[in-house]
Coordinates of C-alpha atoms and ligand atoms in Angstrom, one line a residue:
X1 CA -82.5 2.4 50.3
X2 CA -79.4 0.8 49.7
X3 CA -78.5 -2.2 47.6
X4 CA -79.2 -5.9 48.8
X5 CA -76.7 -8.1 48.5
X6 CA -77.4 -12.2 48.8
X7 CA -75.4 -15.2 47.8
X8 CA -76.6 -18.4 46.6
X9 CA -77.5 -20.2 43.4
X10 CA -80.7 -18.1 43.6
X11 CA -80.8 -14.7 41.5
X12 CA -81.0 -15.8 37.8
X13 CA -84.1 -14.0 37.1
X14 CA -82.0 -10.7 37.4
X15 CA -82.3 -8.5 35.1
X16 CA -78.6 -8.4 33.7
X17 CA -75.9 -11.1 34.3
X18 CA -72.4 -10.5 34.8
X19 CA -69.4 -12.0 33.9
X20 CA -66.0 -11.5 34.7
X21 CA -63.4 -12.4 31.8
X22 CA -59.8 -12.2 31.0
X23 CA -57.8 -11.9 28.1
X24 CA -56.6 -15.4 28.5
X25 CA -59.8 -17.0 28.6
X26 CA -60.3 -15.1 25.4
X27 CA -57.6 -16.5 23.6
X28 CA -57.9 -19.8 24.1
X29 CA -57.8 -21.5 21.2
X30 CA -60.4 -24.1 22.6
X31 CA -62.0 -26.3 19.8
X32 CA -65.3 -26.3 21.7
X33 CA -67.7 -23.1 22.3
X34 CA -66.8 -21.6 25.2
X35 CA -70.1 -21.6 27.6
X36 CA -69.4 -18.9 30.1
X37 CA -73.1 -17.1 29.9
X38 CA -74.5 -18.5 26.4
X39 CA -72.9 -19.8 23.7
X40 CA -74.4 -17.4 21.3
X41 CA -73.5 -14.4 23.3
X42 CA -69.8 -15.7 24.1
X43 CA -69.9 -16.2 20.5
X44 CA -70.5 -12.3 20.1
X45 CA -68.1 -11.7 22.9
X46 CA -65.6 -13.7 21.0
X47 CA -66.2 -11.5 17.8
X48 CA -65.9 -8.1 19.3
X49 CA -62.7 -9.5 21.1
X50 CA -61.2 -10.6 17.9
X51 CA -62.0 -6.9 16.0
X52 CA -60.0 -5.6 19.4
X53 CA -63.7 -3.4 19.9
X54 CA -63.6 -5.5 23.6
X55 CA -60.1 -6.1 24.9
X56 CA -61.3 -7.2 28.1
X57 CA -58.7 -4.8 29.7
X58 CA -59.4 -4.6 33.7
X59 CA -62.5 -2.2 34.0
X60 CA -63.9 -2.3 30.6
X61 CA -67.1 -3.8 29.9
X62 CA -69.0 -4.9 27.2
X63 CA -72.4 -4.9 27.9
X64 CA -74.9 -7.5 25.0
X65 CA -78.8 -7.4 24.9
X66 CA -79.9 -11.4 25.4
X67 CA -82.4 -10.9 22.5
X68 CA -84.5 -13.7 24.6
X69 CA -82.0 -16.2 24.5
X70 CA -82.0 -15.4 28.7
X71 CA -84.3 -14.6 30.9
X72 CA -81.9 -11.7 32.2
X73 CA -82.1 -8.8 29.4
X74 CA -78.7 -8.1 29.7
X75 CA -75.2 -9.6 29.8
X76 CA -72.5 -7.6 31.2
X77 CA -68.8 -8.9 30.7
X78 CA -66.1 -7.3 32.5
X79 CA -62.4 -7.5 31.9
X80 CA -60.1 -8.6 34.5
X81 CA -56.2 -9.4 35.0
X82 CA -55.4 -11.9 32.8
X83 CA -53.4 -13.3 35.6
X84 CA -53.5 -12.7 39.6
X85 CA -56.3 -11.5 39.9
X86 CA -56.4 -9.4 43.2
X87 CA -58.6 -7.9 45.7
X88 CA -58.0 -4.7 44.4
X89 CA -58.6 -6.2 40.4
X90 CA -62.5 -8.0 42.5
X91 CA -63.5 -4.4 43.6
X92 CA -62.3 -2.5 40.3
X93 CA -64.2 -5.1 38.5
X94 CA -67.4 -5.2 41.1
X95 CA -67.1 -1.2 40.7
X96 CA -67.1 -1.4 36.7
X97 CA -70.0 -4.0 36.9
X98 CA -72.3 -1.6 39.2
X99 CA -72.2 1.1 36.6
X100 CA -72.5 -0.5 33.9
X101 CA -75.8 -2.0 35.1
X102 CA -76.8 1.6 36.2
X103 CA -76.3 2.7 32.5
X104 CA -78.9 0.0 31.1
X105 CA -80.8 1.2 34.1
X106 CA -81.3 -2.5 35.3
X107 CA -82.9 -2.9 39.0
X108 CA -81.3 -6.3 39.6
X109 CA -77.9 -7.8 39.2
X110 CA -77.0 -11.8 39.1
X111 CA -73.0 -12.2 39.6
X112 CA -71.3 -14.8 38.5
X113 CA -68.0 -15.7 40.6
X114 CA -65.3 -17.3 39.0
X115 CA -64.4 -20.2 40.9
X116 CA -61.0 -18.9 42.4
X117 CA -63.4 -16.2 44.3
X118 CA -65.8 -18.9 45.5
X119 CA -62.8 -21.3 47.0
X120 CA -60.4 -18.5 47.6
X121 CA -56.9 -18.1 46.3
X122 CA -53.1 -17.2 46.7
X123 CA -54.2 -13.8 46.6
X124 CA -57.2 -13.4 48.8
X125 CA -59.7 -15.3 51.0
X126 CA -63.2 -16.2 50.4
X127 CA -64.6 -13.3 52.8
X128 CA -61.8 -10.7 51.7
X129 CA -63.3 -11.5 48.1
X130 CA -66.8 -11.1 49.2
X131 CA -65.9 -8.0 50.9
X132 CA -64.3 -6.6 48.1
X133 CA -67.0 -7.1 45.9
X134 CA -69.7 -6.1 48.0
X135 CA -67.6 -2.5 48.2
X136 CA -66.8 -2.3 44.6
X137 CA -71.0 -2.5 44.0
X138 CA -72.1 -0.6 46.8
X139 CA -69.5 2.5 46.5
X140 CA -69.3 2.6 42.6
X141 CA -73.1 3.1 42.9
X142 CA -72.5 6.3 45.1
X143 CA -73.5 9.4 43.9
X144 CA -73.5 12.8 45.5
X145 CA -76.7 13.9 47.7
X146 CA -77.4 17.2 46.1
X147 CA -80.7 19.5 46.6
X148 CA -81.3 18.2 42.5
X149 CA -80.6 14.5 43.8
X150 CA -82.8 13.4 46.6
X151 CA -81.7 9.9 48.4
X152 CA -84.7 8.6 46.4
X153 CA -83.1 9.4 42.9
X154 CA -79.8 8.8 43.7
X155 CA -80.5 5.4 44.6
X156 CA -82.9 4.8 41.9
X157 CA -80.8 2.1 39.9
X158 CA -79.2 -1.2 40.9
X159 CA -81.4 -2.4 44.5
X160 CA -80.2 -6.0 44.2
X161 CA -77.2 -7.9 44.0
X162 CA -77.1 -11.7 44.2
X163 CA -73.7 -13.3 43.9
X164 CA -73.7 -16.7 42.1
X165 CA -71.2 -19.3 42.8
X166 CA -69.8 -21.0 40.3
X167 CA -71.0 -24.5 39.7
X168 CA -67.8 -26.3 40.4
X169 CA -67.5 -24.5 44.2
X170 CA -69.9 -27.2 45.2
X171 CA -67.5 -29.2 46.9
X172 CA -66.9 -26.0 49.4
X173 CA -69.5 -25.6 51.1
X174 CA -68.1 -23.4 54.0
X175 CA -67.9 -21.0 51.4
X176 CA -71.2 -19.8 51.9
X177 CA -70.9 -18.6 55.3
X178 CA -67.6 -16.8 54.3
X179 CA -69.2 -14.8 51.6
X180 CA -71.9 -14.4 54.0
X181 CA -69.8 -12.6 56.5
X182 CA -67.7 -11.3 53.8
X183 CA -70.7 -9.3 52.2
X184 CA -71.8 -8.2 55.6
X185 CA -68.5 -6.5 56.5
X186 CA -68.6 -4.9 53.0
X187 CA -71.4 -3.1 53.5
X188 CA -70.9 -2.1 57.0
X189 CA -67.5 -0.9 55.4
X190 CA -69.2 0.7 52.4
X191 CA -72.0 2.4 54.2
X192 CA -69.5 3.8 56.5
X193 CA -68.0 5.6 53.9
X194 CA -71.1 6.8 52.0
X195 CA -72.3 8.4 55.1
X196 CA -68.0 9.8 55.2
X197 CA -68.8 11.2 51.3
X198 CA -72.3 12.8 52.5
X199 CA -71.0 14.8 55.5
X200 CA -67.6 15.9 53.4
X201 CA -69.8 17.0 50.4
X202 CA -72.0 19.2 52.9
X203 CA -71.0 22.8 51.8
X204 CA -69.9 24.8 54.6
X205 CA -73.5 26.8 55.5
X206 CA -74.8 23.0 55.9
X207 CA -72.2 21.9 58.2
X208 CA -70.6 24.3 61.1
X209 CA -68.5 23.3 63.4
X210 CA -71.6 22.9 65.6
X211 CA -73.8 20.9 63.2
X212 CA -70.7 18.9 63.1
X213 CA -70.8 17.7 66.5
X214 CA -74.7 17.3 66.4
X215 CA -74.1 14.7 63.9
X216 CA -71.3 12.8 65.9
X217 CA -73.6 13.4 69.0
X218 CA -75.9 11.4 66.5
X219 CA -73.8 8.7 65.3
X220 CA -73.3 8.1 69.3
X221 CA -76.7 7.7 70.3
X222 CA -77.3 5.1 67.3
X223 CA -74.0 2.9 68.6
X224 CA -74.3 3.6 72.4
X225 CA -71.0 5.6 72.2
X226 CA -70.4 8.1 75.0
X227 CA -70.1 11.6 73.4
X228 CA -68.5 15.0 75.0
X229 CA -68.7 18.3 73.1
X230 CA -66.9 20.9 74.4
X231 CA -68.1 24.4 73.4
X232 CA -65.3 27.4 73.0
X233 CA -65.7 28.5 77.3
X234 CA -64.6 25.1 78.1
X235 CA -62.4 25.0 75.3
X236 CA -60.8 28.2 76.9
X237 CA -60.9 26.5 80.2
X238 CA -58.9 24.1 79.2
X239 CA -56.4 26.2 77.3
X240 CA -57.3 24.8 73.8
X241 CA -55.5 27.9 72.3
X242 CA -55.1 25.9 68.7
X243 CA -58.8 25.5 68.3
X244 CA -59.8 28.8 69.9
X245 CA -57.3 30.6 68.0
X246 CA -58.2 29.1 64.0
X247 CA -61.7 29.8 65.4
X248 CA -61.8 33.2 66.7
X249 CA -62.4 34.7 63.3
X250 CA -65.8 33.2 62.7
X251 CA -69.3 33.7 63.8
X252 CA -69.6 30.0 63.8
X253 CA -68.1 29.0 67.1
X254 CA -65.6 26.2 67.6
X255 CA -66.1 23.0 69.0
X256 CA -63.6 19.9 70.3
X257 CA -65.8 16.8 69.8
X258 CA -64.5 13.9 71.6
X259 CA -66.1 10.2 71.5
X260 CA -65.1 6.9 73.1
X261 CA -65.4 3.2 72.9
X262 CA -64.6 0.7 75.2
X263 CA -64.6 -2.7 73.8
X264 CA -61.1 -4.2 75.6
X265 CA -61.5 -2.7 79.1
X266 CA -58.5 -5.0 80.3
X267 CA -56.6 -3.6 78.0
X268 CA -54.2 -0.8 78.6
X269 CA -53.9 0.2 74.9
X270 CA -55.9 2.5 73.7
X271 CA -56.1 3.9 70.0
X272 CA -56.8 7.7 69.7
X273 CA -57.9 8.6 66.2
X274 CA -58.2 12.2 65.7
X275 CA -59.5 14.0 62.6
X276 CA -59.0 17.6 61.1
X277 CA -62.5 19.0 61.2
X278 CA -62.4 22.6 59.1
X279 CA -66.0 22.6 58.3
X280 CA -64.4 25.5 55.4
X281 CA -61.2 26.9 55.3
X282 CA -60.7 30.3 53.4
X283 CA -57.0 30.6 54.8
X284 CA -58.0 33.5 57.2
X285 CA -56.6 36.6 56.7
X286 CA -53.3 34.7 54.7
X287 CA -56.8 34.3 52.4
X288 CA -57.0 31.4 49.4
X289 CA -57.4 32.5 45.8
X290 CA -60.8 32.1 44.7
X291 CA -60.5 29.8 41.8
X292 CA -61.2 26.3 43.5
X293 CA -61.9 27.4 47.3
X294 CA -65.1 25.8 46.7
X295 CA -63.5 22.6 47.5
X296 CA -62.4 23.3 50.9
X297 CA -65.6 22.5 52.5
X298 CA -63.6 19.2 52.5
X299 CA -61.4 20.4 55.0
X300 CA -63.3 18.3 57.3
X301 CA -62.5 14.8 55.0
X302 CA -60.6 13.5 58.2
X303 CA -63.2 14.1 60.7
X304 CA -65.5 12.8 58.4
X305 CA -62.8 9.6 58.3
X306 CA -62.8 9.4 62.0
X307 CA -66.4 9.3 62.4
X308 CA -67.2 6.7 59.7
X309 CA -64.7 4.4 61.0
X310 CA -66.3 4.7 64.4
X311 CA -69.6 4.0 62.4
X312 CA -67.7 0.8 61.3
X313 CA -66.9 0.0 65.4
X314 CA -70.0 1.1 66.2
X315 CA -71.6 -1.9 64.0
X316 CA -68.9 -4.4 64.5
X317 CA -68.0 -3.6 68.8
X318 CA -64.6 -5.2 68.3
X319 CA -62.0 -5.9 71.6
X320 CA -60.9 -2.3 71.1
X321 CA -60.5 0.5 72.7
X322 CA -60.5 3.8 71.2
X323 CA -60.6 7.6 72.0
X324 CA -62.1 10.0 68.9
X325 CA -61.1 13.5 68.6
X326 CA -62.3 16.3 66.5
X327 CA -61.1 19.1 66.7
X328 CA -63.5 21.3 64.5
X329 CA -63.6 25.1 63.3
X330 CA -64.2 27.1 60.3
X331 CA -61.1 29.1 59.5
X332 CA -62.3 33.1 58.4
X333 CA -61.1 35.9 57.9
X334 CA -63.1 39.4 60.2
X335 CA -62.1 42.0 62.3
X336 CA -61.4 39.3 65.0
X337 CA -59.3 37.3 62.8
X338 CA -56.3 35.4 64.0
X339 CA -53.1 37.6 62.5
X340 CA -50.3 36.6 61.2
X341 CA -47.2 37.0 63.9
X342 CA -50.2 36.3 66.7
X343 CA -48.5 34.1 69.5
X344 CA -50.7 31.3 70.6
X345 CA -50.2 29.1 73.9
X346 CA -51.6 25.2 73.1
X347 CA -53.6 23.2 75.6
X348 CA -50.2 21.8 76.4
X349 CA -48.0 24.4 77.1
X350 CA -46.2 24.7 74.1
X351 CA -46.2 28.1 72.2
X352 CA -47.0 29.1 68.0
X353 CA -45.8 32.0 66.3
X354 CA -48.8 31.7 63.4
X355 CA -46.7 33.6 60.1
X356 CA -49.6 31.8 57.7
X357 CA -53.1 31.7 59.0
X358 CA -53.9 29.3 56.4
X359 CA -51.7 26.5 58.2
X360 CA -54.6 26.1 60.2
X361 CA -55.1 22.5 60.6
X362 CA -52.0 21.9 62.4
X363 CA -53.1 24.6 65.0
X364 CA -56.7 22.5 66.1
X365 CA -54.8 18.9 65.6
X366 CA -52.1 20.4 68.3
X367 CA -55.1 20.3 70.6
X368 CA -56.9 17.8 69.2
X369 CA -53.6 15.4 70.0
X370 CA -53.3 16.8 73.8
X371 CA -56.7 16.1 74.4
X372 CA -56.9 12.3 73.6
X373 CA -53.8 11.8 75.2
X374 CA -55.3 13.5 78.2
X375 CA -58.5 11.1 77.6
X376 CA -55.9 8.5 77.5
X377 CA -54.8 7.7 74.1
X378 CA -51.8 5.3 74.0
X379 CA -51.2 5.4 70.2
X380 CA -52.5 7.9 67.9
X381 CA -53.6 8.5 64.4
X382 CA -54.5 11.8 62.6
X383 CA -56.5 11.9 59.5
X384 CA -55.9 15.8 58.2
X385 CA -56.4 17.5 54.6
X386 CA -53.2 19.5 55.9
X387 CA -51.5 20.3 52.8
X388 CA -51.7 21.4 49.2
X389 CA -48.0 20.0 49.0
X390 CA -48.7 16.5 49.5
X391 CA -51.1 16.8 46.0
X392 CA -47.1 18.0 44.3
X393 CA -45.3 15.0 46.0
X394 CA -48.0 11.8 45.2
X395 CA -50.8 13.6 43.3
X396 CA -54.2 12.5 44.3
X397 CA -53.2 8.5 43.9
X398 CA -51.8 8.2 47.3
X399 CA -52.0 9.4 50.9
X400 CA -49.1 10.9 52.8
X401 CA -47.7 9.2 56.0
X402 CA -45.5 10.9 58.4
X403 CA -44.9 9.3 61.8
X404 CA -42.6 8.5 64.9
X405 CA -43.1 5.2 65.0
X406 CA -41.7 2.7 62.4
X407 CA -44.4 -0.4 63.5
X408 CA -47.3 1.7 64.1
X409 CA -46.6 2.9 60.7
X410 CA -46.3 -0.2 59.0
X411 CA -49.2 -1.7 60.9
X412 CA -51.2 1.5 59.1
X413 CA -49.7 1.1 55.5
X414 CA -50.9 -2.7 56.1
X415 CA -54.3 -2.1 56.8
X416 CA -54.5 0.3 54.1
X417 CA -53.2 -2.4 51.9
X418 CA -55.9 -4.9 52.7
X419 CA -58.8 -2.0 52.0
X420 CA -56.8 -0.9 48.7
X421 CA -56.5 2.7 49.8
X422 CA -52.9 3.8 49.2
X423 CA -50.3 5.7 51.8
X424 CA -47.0 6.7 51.2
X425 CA -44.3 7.1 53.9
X426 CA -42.8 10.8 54.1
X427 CA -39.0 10.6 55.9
X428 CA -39.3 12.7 58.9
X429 CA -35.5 13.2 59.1
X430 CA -34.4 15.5 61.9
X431 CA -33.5 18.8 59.5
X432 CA -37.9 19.2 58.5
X433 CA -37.7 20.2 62.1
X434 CA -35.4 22.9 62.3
X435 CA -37.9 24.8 59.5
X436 CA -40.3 25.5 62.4
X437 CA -37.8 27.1 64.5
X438 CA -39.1 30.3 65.6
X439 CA -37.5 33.4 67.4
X440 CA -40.8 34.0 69.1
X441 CA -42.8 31.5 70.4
X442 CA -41.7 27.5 70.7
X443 CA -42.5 26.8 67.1
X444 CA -44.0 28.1 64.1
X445 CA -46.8 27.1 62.4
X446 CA -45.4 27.0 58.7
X447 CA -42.2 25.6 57.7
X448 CA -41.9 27.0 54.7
X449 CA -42.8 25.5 50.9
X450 CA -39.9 23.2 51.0
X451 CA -40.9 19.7 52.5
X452 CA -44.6 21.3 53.2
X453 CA -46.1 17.8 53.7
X454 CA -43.5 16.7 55.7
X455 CA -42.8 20.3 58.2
X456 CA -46.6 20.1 58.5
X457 CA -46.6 16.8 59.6
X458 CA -44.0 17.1 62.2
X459 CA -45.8 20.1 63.9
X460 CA -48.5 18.1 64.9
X461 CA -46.3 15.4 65.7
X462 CA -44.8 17.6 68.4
X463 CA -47.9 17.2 70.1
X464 CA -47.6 13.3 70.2
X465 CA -45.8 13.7 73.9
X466 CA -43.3 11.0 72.3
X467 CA -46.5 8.3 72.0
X468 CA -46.5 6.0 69.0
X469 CA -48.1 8.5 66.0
X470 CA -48.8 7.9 62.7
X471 CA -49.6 11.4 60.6
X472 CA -52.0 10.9 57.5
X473 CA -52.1 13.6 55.3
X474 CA -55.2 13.1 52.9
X475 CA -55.1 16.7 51.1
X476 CA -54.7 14.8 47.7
X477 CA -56.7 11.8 48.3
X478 CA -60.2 13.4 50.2
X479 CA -61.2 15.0 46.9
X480 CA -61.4 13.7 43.2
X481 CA -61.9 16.4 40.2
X482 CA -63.5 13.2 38.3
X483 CA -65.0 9.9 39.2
X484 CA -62.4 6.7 39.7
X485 CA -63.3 3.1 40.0
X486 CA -65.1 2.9 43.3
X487 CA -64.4 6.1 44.1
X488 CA -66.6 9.3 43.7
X489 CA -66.6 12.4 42.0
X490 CA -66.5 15.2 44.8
X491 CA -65.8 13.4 48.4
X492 CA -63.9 9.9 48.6
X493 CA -64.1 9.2 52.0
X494 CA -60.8 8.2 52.0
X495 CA -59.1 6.6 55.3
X496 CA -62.5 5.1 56.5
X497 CA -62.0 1.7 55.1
X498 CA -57.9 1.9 56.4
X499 CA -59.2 3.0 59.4
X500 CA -61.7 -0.2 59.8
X501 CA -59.1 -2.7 58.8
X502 CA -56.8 -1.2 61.1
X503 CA -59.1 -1.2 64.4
X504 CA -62.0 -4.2 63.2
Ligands
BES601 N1 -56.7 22.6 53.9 C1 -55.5 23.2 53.3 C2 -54.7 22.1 52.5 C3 -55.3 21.8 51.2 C4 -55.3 22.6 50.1 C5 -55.9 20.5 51.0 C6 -55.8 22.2 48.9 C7 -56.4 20.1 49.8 C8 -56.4 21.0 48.8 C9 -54.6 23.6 54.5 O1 -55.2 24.2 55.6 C10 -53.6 24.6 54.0 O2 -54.1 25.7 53.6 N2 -52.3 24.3 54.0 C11 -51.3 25.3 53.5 C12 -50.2 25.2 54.4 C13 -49.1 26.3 54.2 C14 -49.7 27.6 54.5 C15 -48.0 26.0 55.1 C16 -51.0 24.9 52.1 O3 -50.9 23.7 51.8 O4 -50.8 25.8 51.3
MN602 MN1 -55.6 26.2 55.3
ZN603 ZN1 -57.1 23.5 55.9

């Protein structure tokens, strides 16, 4: 079902060819033709650059029928940095290339690297380039599973990629087994956050809180993880008060799903990564507007992070160890409704005034935090849709990052750099705190508009027991109104690929 990817001189019978070209290249002023696919088509290249109909800007392609002159039917030239080109600029580019050959409805694809990606460069290695590429194909192919758009449609373009070095890499030959093990990471990365997009794009009657732990109960039987769900009694036994209390208000009963691997036993460390799983958030009885409360059925974007980065351990079994938590409900409004002024006890101890039903994430992650510390979490990571303000502060361009920990943070931002997923550190000055002073409980659950992303963040981080934490808040990021390079219309998956870097 999903698209092949092979490297090797092989592949030139492929239906469409594509190139990579930049400005520069463009402009040379070179006496002879230029031979990058065909001297006839470069020729045509050449003349739509020169009536500026093809800049070669990064992303744009041009896409020329061979008229016979190859045995591919198509060439496909894609623009790309004129200079330093990056890993980022490889998986825009491999991204562009995909659809493109999806709009000529070609089957198979014949790359042709540039020799800087073969050998490697300042900028990247040979497997960090293969990765990237392999990505930019796989997820700028995605599509949204729909009842109109069966796995068989929706897949129904590009099935084969085949990556062709360029002639002059022949004097390198380790490079094949780097973009060997460069393309196989890709699509273990890439897969893992198609099947993120699938379960986030699930509208809410598709995916319950307990459907939601039937698919992680899933994904652990296919790795060999073990798997606890805990239903809402032994939630209640255990004083989950947070969960409980977001999910009192729904038929659909809440769940705390909890998953671990063990891949460094000797090791003391051990990572807990725990995603907010609202399988659909209405607010409660602080209910959303109408207009766009569609979208929160991807209130559950960082469970859906959390599990396709344990897909990604699950494939790989790297010297890790870590401890998955998601907490999952589905936040209504009923007669049994959470209320606002309701005083909630946390599986901890501490105590919430709730004033704003609808700052419900914070409530489940407060118990989602105690119970991988109790499952013995070291350092921890939450992936949360938490709030609407962090879409005012960075938009949907960049994740917001709240933490306690200057390294652990930095060792986050890092890993997102490498997957090309941005995130933004919040400053988590002592005064955020004071907003969430209440006069009857330990804390309140909404600080107030001012510093939204940043109050919201340090709730939960009261529940880090002073352990290294790192806050992600992916409320801008999760969901895209339109289609963007590699990522998709509806669902990003967003934090899956961070999460790999960071753990694989
Ligand atoms: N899931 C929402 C945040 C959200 C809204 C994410 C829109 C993406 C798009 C969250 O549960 C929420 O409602 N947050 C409130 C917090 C407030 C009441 C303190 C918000 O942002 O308005
Ligand atoms: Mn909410
Ligand atoms: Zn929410």
């Amino acid at each position: 079902m999903s698209v092949q990817f092979t490297y090797g001189a092989k592949g030139h019978e492929a239906e469409a060819i594509v190139r990579f070209i930049s400005r520069g290249e463009l402009q040379g002023e070179g006496s002879e033709p230029a031979k990058w696919v065909h001297p006839q088509l470069d020729e045509a290249l050449r003349g739509h650059f020169e009536r500026e109909l093809f800049k070669a800007e990064p992303k744009e392609t041009l896409s020329l029928p061979t008229l016979g002159l190859l045995p591919a039917a198509y060439v496909i030239y894609v623009g790309v940095a004129h200079s330093g080109l990056t890993v980022d600029g490889l998986r825009d580019a491999a991204a562009a290339a995909a659809k493109a050959a999806r709009r000529l409805k070609v089957a198979t694809v014949a790359q042709q690297l540039p020799i800087a990606v073969c050998t490697g460069s300042m900028e990247y290695t040979v497997s960090q380039a293969a990765q990237a590429m392999t990505e930019g194909y796989s997820l700028g192919l995605f599509t949204r599973k729909t009842e109109k758009q069966n796995d068989e449609k929706r897949y129904a373009s590009v099935q084969a990629v085949s990556f062709i070095p360029a002639e002059d890499a022949s004097g390198y030959p380790e490079a094949a087994e780097q973009w060997e093990a460069g393309i196989r990471r890709g699509v273990v990365f890439a897969e893992a956050v198609k099947y993120a997009r699938d379960l986030t794009n699930l509208p809410g009657n598709k995916l319950t809180p307990e459907l939601l732990a039937e698919e992680a109960e899933e994904l652990a039987r296919t790795y060999s993880l073990d798997c606890e769900v805990l239903d809402e009694w032994t939630a209640a036994e255990q004083g989950m008060g947070g969960l409980l209390g977001v999910g009192q208000g729904s038929v659909n009963p809440p769940r705390m799903i909890v998953l671990h691997y063990q891949g460094a036993p000797e090791d003391k460390e051990v990572w807990g990564l725990i995603g907010k799983g609202i399988t659909f958030d209405t607010g409660g009885i602080s209910l959303k507007k109408a207009e766009g409360m569609e979208e929160m059925i991807s209130d559950m974007g960082g469970a859906a992070a959390v599990l396709g980065a344990m897909r990604i351990i699950g494939e790989t079994r790297p010297a890790v160890n870590v401890v998955a938590v998601i907490p999952s409900a589905e936040n209504m409004p009923s007669d049994r409704a959470l209320k606002p002024g309701d005083v909630l006890k946390t599986m901890n101890g501490l105590t919430i005034e709730v004033v704003n039903t609808d700052a419900e994430g914070r409530l489940v992650l407060a118990d989602g935090l105690t119970t991988a510390i109790r499952r013995g979490a070291t350092k921890l990571v939450d992936v949360a849709t938490l709030t609407g303000a962090v879409m005012v502060a960075l938009g949907n361009v960049a994740t917001g990052a709240v933490s306690n920990d200057e390294a652990l943070q930095q060792q986050v931002i890092l890993a997102s750099k490498r997957a090309g997923e941005r995130i933004w550190p919040l400053p988590a000055y002592p005064e955020f705190r004071k907003q969430l002073d209440s006069d009857a409980a330990d804390m309140k659950n909404s600080g107030g508009r001012l510093g939204g992303t940043i109050t919201g963040g340090l709730f939960i981080g009261a529940f880090a027991e002073e352990k290294p934490w790192v806050h992600l808040d992916i409320g801008g990021t999760a969901w895209l109104e339109r289609e963007r390079s590699w990522e998709s219309k509806g669902a990003t998956g967003v934090m899956v690929r961070t999460l790999g870097e960071l753990l694989v």
